[in-house]
Tab-separated table of C-alpha atoms in Angstrom:
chain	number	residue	atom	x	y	z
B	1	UNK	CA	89.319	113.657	78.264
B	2	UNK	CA	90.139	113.055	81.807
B	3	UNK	CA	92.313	110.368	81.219
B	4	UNK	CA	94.111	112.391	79.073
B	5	UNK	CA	94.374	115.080	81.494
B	6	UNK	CA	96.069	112.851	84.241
B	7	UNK	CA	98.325	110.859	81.926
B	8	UNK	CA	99.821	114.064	81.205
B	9	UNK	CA	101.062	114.551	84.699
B	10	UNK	CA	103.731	111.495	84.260
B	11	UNK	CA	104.554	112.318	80.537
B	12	UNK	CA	105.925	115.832	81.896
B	13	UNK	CA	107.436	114.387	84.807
B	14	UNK	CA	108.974	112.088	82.535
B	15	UNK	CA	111.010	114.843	80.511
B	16	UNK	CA	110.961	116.896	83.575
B	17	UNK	CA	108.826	119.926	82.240
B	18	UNK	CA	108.094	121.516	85.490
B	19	UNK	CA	105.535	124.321	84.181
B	20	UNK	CA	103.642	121.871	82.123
B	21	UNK	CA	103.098	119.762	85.204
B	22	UNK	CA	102.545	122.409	87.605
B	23	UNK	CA	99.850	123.757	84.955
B	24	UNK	CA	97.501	120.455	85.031
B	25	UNK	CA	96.391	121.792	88.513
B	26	UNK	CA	93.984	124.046	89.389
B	27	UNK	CA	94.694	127.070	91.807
B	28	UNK	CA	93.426	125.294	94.669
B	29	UNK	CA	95.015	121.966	93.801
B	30	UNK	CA	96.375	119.516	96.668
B	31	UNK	CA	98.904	116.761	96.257
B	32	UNK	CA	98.661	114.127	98.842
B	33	UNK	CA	101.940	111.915	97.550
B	34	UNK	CA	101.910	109.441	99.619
B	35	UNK	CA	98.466	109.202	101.715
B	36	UNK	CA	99.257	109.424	105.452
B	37	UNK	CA	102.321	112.542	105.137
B	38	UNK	CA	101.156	116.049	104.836
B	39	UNK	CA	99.092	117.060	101.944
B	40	UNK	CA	100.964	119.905	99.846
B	41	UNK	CA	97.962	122.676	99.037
B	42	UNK	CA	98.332	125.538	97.196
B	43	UNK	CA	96.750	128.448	98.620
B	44	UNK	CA	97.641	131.606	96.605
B	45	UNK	CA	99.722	133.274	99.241
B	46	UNK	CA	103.573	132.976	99.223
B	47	UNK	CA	105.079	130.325	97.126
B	48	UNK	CA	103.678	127.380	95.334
B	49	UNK	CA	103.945	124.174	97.547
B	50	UNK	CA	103.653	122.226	94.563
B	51	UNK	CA	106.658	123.753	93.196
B	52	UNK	CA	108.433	122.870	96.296
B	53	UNK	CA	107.165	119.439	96.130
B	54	UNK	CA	108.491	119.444	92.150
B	55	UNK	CA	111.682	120.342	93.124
B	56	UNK	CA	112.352	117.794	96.613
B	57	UNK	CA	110.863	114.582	95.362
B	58	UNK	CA	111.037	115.180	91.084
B	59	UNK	CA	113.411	117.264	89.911
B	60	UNK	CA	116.354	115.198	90.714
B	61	UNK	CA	115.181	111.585	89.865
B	62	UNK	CA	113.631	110.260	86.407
B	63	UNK	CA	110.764	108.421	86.588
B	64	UNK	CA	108.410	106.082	84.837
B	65	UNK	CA	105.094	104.685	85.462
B	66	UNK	CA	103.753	102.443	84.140
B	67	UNK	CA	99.356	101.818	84.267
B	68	UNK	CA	98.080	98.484	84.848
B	69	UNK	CA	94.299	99.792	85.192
B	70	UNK	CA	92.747	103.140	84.290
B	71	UNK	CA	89.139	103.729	85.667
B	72	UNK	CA	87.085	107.109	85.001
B	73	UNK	CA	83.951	107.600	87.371
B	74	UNK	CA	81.585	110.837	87.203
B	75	UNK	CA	84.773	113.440	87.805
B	76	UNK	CA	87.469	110.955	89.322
B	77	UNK	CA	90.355	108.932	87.727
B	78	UNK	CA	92.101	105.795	89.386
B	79	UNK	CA	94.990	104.494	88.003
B	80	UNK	CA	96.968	101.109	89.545
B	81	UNK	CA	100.495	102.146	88.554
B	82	UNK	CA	103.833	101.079	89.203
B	83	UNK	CA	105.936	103.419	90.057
B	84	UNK	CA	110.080	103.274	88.931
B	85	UNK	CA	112.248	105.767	90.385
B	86	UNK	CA	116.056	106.492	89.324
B	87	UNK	CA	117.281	108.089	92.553
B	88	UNK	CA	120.216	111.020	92.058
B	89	UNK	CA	121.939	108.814	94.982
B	90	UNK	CA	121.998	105.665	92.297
B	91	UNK	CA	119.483	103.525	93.709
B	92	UNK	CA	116.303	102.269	91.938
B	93	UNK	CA	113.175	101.436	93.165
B	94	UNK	CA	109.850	100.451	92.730
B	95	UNK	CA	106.522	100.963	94.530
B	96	UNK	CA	102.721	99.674	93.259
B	97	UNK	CA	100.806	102.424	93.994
B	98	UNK	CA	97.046	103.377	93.510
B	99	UNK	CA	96.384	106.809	92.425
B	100	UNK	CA	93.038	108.680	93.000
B	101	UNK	CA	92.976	111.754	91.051
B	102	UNK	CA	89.505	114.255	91.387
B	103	UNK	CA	89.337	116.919	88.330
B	104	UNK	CA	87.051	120.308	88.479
B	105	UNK	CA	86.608	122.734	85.817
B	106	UNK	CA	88.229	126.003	85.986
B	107	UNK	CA	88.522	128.945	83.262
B	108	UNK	CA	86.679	126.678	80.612
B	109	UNK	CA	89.449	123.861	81.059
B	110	UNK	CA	89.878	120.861	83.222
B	111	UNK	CA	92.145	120.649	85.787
B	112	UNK	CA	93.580	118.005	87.960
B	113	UNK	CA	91.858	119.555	92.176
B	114	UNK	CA	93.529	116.681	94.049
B	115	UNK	CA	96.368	113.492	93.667
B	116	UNK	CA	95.856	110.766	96.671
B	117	UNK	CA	98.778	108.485	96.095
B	118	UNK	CA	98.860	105.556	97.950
B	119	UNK	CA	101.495	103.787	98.384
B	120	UNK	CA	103.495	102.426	101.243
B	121	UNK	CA	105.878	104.913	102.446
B	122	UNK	CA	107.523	102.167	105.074
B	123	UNK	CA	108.024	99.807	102.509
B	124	UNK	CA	109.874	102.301	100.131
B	125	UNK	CA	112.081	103.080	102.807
B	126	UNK	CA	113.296	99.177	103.242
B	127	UNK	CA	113.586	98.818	99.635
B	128	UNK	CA	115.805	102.190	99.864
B	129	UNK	CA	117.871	100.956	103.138
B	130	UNK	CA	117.965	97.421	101.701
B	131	UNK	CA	120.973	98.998	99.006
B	132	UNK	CA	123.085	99.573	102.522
B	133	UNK	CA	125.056	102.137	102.676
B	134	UNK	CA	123.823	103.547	99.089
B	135	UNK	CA	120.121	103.451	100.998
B	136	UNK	CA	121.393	105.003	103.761
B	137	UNK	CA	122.958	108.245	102.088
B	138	UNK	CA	119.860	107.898	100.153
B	139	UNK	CA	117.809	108.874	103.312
B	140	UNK	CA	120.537	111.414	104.061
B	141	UNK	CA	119.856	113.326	100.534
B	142	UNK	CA	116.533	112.997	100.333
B	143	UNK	CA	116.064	114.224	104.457
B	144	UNK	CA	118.806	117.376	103.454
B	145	UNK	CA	116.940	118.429	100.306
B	146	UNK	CA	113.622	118.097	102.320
B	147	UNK	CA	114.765	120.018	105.051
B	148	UNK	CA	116.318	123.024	102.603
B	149	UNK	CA	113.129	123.564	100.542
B	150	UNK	CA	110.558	122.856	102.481
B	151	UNK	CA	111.603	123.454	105.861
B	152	UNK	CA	111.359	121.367	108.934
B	153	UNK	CA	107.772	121.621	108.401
B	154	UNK	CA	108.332	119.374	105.590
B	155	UNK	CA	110.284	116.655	107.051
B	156	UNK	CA	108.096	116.462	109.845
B	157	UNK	CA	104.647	116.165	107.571
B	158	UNK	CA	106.319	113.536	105.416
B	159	UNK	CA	107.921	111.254	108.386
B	160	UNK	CA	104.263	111.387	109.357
B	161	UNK	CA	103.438	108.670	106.619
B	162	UNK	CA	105.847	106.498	108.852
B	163	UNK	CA	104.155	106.532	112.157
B	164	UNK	CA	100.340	107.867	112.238
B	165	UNK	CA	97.868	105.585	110.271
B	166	UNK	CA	95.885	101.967	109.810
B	167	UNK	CA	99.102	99.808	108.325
B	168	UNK	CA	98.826	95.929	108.484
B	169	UNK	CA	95.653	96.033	110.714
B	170	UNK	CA	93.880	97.975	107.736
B	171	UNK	CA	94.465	95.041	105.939
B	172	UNK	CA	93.459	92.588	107.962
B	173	UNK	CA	89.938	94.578	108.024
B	174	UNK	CA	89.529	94.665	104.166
B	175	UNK	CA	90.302	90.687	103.961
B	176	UNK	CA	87.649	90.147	106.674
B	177	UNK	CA	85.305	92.837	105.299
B	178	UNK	CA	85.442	90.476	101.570
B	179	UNK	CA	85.398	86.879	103.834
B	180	UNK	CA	82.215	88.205	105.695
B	181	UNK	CA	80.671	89.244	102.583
B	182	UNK	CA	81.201	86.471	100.668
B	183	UNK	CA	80.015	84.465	103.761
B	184	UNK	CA	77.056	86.718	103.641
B	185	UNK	CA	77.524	87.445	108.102
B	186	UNK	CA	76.152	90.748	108.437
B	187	UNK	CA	76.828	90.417	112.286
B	188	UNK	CA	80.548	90.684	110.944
B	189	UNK	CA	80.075	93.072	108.722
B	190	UNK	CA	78.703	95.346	110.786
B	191	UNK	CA	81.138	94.883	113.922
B	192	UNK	CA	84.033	96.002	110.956
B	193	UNK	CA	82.081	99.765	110.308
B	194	UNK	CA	82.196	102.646	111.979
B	195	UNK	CA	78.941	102.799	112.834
B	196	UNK	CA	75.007	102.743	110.951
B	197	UNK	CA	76.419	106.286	109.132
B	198	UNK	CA	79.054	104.306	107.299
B	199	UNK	CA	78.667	104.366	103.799
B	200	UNK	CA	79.791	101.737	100.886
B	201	UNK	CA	79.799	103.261	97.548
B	202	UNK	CA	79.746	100.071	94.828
B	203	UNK	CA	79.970	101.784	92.573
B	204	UNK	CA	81.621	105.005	93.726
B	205	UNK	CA	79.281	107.591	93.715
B	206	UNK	CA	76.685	105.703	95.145
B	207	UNK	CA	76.825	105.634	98.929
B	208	UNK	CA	74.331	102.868	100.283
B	209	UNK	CA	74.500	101.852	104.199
B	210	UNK	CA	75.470	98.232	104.846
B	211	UNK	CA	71.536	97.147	104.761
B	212	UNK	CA	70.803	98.801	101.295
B	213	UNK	CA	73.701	97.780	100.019
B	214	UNK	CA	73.536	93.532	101.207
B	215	UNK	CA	69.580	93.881	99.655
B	216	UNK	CA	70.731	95.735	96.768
B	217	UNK	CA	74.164	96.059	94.792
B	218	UNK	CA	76.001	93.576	96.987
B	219	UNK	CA	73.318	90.739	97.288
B	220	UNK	CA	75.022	87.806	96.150
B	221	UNK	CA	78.171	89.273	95.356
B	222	UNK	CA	81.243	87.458	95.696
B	223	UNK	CA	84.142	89.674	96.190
B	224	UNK	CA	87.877	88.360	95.684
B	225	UNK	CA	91.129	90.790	96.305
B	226	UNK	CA	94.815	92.002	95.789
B	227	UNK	CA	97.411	93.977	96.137
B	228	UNK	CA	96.372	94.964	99.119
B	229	UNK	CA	98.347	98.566	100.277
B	230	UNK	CA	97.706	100.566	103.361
B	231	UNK	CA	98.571	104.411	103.572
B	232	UNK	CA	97.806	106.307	106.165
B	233	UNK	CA	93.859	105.842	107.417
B	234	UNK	CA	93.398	103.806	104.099
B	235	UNK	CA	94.213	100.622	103.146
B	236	UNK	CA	93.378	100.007	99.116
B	237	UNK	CA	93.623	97.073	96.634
B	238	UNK	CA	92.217	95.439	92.855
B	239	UNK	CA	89.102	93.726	93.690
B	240	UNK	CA	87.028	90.964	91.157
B	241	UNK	CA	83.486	90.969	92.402
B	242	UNK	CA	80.815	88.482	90.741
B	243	UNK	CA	77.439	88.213	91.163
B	244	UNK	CA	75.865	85.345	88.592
B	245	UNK	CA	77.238	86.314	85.183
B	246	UNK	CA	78.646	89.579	85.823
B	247	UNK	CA	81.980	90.470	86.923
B	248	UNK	CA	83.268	93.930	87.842
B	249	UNK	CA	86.840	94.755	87.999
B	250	UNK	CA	88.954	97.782	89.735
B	251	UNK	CA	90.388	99.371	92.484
B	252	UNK	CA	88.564	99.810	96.146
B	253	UNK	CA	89.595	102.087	98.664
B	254	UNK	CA	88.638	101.644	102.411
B	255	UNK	CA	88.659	103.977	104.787
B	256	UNK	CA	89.592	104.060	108.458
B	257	UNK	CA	88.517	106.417	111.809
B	258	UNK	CA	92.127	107.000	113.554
B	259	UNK	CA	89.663	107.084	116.895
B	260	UNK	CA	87.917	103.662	116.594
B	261	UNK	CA	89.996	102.020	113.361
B	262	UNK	CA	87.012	100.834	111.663
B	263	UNK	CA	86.288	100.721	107.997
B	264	UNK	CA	84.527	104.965	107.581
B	265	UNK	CA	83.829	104.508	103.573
B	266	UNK	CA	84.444	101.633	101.546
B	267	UNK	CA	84.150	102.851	97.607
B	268	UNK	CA	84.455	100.534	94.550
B	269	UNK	CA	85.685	102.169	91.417
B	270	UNK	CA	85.645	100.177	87.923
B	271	UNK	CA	84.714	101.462	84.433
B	272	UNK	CA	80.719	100.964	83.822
């Protein structure tokens, strides 16, 4: 059912029916598209920010996804998508993404509460400025229609995603968070977390501190990755962990302090 639910957000998208889409969220809903710029929330008071976000960065593109992995936990859906985007400007592009959606029940229904997209806003904008001078008006459109809806506001909370968040060294974390593991150097381990109150949820849901988690669920476990992305404080990627005979495979998403760029929450999803 929740599958369902989400998978209707890029089927409307797709034909471009607005109130269908703006429908599958709840009255609180926020959409965080991609991690790192400003989150759009609806409040109730004045008009809908998702609206505004419909109309900016949907209403005058088409696009597709298409789903590589779909993973339901407890009240959460992950999805490892690609995203393809037919720009008004011309140019087409393509971004992996990893999409955390959390659902809540509301007036007897389910509704989609939050979107985390992550995805990495600095590499869309090479692939954009890579088309030259198509890229560059590109920019130009996108930064006018930006500016006219939402308001400066708006342009600045989105060029956030550019400047303010974990990028390449989040990366480098994750790869040495899986070598140390599989290496079994707790030392190591421990000098990547923020700290004893750190929390790694394999699976999600279940938050275990490093030491219950190296006697327990990750005892053993070897832990291979890809696709590594980094958005904001987050870096993300599809993991294959193994411990004797079984294998688990999904999508884990670390998460950073901004003040001390450690690893804050490290949570495994994959379907049970």
């Amino acid at each position: 059912e929740l599958l369902e639910l989400v998978s209707r957000s890029p089927a409307a998208v797709g034909i471009h029916d607005k109130k269908a889409w703006l429908a599958l969220f709840s009255r609180a809903a926020a959409i965080q598209d991609p991690v790192g710029a400003a989150p759009h929330r609806r409040t109730g008071v004045g008009d809908d920010p998702l609206d505004r976000f419909w109309e900016v960065f949907i209403a005058p593109n088409r696009i597709s996804l298409t789903a590589y992995q779909n993973i339901v936990v407890g009240d959460e859906v992950v999805r490892d998508v690609l995203i393809r985007s037919e720009l008004s400007s011309g140019v087409t592009i393509e971004v992996p993404a990893y999409l955390i959606y959390r659902t809540i029940e509301e007036s007897g229904e389910a509704r989609i509460e939050s979107l985390m997209a992550h995805w990495e806003l600095r590499s869309m904008v090479r692939q954009v400025m890579a088309e030259g001078l198509a890229g560059l008006s590109t920019m130009v459109q996108l930064g006018w229609r930006m500016l006219r809806i939402q308001g400066a506001a708006g342009v600045l909370g989105y060029a956030r995603g550019l400047f303010r968040g974990i990028f390449g060294r989040g990366g480098k974390a994750v790869r040495d968070f899986a070598a140390a593991l599989n290496a079994r150097d707790e030392k190591t381990l421990a000098g990547l977390l923020d700290g004893e109150e750190t929390l790694i949820e394999y699976p999600a849901g279940v938050g275990e501190s490093l030491h219950e988690f190296l006697s327990g669920a990750g005892r053993d476990l070897r832990l291979d990755l890809s696709g590594l992305t980094s958005a904001g404080w987050w870096s993300s990627c599809v993991f294959q962990a193994k411990r004797d005979d079984v294998t688990h495979r999904g999508v884990a998403f670390f998460e950073f302090s901004p003040k001390t760029r450690k690893i804050r929450s490290a949570r495994f999803f994959w379907n049970v």
